[in-house]
mmCIF file of C-alpha atoms in Angstrom:
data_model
loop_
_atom_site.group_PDB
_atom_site.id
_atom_site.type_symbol
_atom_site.label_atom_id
_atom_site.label_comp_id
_atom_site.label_asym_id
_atom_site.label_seq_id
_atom_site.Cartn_x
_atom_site.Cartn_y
_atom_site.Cartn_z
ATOM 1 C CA UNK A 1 -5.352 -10.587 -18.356
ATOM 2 C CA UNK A 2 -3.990 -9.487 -15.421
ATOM 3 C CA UNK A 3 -3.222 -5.884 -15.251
ATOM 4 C CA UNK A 4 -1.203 -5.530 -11.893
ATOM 5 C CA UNK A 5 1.307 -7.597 -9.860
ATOM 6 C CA UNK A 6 -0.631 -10.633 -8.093
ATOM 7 C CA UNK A 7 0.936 -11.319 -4.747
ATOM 8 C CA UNK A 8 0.751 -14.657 -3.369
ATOM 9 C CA UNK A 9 2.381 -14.223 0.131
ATOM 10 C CA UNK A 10 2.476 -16.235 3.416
ATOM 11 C CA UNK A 11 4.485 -13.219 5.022
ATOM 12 C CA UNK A 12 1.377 -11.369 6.391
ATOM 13 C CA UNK A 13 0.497 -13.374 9.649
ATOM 14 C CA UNK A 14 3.531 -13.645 12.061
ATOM 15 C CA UNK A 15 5.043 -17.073 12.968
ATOM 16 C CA UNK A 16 3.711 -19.236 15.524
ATOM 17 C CA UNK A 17 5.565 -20.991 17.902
ATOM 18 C CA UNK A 18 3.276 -22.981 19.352
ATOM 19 C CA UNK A 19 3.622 -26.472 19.874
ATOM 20 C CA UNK A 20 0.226 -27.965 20.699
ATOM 21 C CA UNK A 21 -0.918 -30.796 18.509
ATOM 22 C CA UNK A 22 -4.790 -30.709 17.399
ATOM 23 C CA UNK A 23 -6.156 -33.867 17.492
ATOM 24 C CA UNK A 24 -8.560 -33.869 14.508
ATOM 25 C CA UNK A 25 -5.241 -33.989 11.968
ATOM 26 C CA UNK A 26 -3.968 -37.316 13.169
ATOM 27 C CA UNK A 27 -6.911 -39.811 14.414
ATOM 28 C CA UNK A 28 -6.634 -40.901 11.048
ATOM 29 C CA UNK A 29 -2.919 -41.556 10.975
ATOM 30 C CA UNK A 30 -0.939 -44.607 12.577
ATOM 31 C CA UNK A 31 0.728 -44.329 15.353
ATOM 32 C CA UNK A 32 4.329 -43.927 13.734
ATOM 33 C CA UNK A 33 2.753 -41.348 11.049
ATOM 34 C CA UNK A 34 1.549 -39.370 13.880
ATOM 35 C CA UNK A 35 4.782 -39.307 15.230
ATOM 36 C CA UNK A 36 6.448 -38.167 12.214
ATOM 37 C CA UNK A 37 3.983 -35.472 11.966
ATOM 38 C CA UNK A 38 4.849 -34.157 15.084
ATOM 39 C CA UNK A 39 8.212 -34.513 14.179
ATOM 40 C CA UNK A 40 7.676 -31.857 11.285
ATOM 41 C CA UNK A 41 5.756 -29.778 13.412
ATOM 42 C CA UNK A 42 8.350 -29.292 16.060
ATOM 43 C CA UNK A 43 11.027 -28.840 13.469
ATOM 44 C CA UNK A 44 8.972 -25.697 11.969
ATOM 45 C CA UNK A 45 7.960 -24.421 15.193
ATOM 46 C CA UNK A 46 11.780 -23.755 16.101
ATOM 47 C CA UNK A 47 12.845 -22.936 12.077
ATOM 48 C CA UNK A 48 12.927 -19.943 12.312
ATOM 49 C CA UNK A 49 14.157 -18.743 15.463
ATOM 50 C CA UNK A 50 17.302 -20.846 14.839
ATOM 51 C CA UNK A 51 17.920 -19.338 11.750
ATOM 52 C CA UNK A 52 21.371 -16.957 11.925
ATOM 53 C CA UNK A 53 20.858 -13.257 10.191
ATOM 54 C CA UNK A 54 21.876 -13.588 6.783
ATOM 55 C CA UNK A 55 22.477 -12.106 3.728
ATOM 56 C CA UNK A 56 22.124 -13.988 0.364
ATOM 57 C CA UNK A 57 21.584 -13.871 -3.507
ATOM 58 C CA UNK A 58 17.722 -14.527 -4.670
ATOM 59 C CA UNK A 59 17.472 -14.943 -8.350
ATOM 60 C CA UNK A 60 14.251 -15.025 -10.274
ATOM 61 C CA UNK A 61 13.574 -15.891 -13.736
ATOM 62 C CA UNK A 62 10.238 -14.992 -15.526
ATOM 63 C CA UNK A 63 8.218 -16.804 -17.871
ATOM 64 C CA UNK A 64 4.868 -16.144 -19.638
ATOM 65 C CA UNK A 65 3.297 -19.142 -21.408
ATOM 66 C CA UNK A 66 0.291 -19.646 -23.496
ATOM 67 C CA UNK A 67 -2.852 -21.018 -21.930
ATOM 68 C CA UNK A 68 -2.354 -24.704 -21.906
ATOM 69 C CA UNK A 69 1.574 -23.983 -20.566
ATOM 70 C CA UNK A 70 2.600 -25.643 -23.494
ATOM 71 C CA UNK A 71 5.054 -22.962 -24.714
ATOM 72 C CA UNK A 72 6.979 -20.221 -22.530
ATOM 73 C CA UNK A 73 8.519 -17.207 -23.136
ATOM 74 C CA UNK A 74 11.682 -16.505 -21.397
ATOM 75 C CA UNK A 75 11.021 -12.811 -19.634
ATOM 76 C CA UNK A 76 13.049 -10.832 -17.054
ATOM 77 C CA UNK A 77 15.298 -12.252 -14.691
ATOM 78 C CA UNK A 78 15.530 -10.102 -11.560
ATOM 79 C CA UNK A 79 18.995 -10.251 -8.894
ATOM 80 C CA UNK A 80 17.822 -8.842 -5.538
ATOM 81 C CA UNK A 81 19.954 -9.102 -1.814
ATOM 82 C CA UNK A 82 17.985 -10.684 0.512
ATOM 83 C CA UNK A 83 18.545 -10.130 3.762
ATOM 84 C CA UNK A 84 17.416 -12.166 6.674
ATOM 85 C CA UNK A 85 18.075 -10.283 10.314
ATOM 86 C CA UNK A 86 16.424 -11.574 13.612
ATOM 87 C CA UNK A 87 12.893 -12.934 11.974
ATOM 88 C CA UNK A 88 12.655 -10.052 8.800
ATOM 89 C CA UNK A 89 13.432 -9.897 5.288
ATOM 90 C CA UNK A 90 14.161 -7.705 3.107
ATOM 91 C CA UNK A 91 14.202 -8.154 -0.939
ATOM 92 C CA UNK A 92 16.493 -4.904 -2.282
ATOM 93 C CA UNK A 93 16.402 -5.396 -6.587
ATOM 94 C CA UNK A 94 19.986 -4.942 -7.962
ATOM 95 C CA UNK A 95 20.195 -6.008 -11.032
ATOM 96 C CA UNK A 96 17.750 -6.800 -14.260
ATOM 97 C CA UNK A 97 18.633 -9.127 -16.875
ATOM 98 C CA UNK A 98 21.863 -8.848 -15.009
ATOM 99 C CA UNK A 99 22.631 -4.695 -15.750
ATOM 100 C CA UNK A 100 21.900 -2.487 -12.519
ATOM 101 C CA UNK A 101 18.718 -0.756 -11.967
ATOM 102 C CA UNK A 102 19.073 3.016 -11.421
ATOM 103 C CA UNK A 103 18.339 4.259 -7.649
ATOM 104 C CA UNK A 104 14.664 4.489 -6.933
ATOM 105 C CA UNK A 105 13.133 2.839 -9.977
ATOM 106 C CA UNK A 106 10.130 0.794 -9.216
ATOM 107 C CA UNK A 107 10.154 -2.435 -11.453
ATOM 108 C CA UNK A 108 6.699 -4.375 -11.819
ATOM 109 C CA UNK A 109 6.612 -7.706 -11.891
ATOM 110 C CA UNK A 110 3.981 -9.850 -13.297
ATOM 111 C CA UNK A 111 3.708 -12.329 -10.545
ATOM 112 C CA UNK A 112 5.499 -11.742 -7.182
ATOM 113 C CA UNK A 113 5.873 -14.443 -4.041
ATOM 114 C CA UNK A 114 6.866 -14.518 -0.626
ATOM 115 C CA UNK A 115 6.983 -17.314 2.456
ATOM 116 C CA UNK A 116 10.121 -19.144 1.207
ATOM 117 C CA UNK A 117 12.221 -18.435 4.323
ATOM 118 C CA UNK A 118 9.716 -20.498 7.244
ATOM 119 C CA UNK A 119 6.290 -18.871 6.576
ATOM 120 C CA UNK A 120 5.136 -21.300 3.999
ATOM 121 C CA UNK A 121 6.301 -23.930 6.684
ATOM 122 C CA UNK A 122 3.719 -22.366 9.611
ATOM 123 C CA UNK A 123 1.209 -22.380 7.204
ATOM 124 C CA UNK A 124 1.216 -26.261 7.092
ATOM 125 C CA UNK A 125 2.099 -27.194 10.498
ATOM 126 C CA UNK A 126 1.054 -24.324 12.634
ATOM 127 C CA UNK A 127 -1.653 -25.874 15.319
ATOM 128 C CA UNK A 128 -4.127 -22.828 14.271
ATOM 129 C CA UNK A 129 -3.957 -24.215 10.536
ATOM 130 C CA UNK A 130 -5.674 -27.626 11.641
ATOM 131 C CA UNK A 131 -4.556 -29.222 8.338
ATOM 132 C CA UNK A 132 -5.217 -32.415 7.473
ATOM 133 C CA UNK A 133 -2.726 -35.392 6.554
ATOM 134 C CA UNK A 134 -2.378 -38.414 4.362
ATOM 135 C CA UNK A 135 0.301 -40.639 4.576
ATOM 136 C CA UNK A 136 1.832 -41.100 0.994
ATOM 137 C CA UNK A 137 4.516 -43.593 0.907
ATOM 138 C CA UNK A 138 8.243 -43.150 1.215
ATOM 139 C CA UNK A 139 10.377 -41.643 -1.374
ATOM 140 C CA UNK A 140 14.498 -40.713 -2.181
ATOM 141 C CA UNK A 141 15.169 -36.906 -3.168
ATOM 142 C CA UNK A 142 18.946 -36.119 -3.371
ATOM 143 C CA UNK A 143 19.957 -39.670 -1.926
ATOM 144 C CA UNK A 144 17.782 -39.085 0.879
ATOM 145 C CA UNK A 145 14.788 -41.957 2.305
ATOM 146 C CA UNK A 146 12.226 -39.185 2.916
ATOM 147 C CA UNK A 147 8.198 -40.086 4.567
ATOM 148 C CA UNK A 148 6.302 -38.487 2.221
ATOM 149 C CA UNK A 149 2.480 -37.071 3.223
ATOM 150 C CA UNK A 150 -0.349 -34.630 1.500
ATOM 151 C CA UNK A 151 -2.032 -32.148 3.672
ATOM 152 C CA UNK A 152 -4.986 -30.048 3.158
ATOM 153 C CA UNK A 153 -6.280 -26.497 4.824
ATOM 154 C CA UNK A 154 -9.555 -25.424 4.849
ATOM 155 C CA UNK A 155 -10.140 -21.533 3.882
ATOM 156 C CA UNK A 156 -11.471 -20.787 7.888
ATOM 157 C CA UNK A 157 -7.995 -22.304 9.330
ATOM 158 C CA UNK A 158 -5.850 -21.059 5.872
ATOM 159 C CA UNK A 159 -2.990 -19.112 5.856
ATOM 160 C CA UNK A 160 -2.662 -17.999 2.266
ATOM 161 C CA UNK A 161 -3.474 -14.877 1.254
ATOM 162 C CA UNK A 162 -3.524 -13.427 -2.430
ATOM 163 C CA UNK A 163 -3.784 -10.128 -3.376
ATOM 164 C CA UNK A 164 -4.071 -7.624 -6.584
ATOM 165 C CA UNK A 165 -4.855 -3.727 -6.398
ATOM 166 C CA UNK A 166 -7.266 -3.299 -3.356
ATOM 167 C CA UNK A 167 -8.723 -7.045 -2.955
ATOM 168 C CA UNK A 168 -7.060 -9.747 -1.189
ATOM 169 C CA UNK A 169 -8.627 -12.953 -0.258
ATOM 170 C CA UNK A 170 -7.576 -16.134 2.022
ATOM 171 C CA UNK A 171 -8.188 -19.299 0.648
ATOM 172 C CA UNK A 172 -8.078 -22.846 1.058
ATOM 173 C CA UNK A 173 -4.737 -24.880 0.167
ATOM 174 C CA UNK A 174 -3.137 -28.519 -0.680
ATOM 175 C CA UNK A 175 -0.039 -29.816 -1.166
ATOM 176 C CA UNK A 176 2.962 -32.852 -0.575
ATOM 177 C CA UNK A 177 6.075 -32.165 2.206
ATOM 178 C CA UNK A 178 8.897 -34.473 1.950
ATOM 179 C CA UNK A 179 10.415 -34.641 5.464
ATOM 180 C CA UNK A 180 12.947 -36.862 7.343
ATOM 181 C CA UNK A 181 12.125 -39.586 9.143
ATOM 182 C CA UNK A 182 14.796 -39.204 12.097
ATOM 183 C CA UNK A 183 14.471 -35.385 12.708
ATOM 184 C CA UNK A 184 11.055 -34.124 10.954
ATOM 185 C CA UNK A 185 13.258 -31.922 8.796
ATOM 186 C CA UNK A 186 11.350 -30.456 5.717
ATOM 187 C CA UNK A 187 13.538 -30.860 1.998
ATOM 188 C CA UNK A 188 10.775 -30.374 -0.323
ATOM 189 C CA UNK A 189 7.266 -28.639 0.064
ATOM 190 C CA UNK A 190 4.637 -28.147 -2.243
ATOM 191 C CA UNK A 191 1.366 -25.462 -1.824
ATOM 192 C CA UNK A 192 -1.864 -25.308 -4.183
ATOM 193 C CA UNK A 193 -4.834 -23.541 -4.392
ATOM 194 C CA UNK A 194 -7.603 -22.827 -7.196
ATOM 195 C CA UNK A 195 -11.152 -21.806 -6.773
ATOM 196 C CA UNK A 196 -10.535 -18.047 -6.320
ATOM 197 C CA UNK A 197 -13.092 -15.374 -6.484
ATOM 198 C CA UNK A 198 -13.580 -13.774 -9.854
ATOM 199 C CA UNK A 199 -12.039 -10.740 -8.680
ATOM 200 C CA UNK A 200 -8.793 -12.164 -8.985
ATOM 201 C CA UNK A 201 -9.000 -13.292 -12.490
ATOM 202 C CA UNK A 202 -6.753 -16.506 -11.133
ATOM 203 C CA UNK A 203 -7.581 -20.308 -12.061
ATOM 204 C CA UNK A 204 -4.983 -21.515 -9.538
ATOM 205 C CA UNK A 205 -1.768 -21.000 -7.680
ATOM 206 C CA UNK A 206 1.142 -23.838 -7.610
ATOM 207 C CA UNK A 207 4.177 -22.968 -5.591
ATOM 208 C CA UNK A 208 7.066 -25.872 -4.485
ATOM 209 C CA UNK A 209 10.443 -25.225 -2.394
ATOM 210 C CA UNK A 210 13.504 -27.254 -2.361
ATOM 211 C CA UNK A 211 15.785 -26.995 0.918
ATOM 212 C CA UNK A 212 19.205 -28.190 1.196
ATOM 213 C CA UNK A 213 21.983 -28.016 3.628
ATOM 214 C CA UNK A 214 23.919 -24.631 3.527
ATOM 215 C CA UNK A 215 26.838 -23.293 5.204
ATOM 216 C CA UNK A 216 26.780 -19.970 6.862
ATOM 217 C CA UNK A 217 29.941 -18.863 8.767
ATOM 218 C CA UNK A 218 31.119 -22.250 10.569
ATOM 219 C CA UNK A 219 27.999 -23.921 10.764
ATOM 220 C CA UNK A 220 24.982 -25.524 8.498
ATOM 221 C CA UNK A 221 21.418 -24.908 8.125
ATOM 222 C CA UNK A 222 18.930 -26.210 6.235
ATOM 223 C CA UNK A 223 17.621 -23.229 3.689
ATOM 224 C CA UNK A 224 15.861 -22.560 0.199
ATOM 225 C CA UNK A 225 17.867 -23.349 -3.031
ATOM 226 C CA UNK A 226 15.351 -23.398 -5.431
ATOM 227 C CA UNK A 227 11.352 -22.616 -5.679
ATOM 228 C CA UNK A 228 9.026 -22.417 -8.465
ATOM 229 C CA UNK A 229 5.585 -20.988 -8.513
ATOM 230 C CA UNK A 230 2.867 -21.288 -11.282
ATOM 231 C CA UNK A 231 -0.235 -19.026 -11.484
ATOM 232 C CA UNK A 232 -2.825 -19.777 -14.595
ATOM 233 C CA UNK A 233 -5.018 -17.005 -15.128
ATOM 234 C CA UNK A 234 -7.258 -19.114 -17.436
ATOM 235 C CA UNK A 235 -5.839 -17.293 -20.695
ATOM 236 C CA UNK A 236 -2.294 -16.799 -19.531
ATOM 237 C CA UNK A 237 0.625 -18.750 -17.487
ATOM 238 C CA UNK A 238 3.062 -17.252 -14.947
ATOM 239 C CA UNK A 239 5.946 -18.634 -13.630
ATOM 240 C CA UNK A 240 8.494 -17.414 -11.181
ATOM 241 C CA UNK A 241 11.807 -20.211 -11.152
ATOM 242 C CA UNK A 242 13.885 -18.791 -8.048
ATOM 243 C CA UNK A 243 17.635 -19.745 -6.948
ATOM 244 C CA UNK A 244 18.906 -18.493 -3.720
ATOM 245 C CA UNK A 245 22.551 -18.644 -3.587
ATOM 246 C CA UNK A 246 25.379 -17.136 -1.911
ATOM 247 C CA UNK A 247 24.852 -17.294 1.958
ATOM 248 C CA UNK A 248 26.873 -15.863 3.900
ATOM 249 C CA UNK A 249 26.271 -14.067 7.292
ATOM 250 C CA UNK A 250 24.986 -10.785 8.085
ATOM 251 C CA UNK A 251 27.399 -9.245 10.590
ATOM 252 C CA UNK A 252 26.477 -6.175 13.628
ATOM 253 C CA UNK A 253 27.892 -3.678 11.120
ATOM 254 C CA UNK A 254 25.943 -4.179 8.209
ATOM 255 C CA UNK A 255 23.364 -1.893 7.597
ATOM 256 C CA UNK A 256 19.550 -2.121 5.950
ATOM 257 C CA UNK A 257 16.617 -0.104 6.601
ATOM 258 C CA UNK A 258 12.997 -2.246 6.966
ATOM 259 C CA UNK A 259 10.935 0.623 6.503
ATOM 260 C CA UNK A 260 10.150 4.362 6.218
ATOM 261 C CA UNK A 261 10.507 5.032 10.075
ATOM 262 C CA UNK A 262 13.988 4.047 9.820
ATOM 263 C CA UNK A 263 16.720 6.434 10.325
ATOM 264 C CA UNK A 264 18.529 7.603 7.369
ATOM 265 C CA UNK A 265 22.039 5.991 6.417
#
């Protein structure tokens, strides 16, 4: 059983922009797959950056099934303002099981996740992550004609780091991205792991993101609507099902603190 939160986070290395293409991940690839694939790769190199500051509504719902997954129990669904301001984000918890939480109290969470908003992207596509890429056929999601390809990341060139108490590890990851054939844009993304060390008490990780088309102020980006993540601790399932709803934009006068060196309000 797992006694504290695990953290399964792509937010602690820093975005890279970079926008050279190494050569081992395509030799294997077609000429038009290659192209594709650096299609994808340009698209997340400039994701970020182009993203407007924003404010918006990230729901989570909790669940905690047996160890087969077979059955889940509904737990604690958790209403926090994320805001999004020049390349940082910031998760403030307003509500649980939709009632307010008092000022100042901590609420743990079984399972917490991060990398939604771009990070999970770099992680995949990012020259320094060298992954790997098979070309799996073509596919529609949401009425879209969408290449679809599975990747791969060794542990030395990985991005994902998990964490619980004082131990944190990087390991290797997998997964499926969904992207568009005329622009390299990313709607659906998928990122596994297993293998952990024992010190995790973790069987594997399973995390997917859904992007759609949303409309901040008087113009449209393409942002999270939905992710899910699944952790199996070999006696126990997690899951995390998160909606993020209610862009809008996050204007000079708005005010949030990223940290304790912050001035006070």
């Amino acid at each position: 059983m797992i006694a504290r939160p695990l953290r399964c986070s792509g937010l602690l290395l820093a975005l890279s922009l970079s926008a050279t293409l190494p050569v081992a991940a395509f030799q294997a690839l077609p000429e038009q797959q290659q192209k594709l694939i650096a299609a994808a790769r340009a698209y997340s190199n400039r994701y970020s950056e182009n993203l407007p500051s924003f404010i918006c509504t990230q729901t989570v719902d909790q669940f905690e099934g047996d160890k087969k997954a077979h059955h889940w129990r509904k737990g604690d669904s958790l209403t926090s303002q994320l805001v999004w301001d020049r390349g940082r984000e910031q998760r403030t918890l307003q509500l649980v099981n939709s009632r307010p939480v008092p000022a100042h109290k901590l609420w743990r969470s079984p399972l917490v996740s991060e990398g939604e908003f771009g990070n999970l992207l770099d992680s995949v596509f990012s020259s320094e992550s060298q992954a790997s890429f098979t070309f799996r056929g073509w596919e529609n999601l949401d009425g879209k004609r969408l290449a679809v390809f599975a990747y791969n990341v060794d542990q030395q060139h990985s991005k994902l780091r998990l964490s619980m108490g004082m131990y944190d590890t990087v390991v290797a990851c997998w997964g499926v991205i969904y992207l568009d054939e005329d622009n390299g844009t990313v709607w659906r993304i998928t990122n596994d792991a297993d293998n952990f060390p024992q010190e995790l008490h973790t069987k594997s990780v399973s995390r997917s993101v859904d992007y759609s088309e949303v409309a901040i102020g008087d113009n449209r980006y393409v942002l999270p609507v939905h992710a899910s993540v699944i952790l199996n601790t070999g006696e126990r399932n997690l899951r995390n099902e998160l909606r993020f709803e209610s862009y809008r934009k996050f204007t000079a006068d708005s005010r949030i603190s990223f940290g304790a060196d912050d001035p006070p309000k």
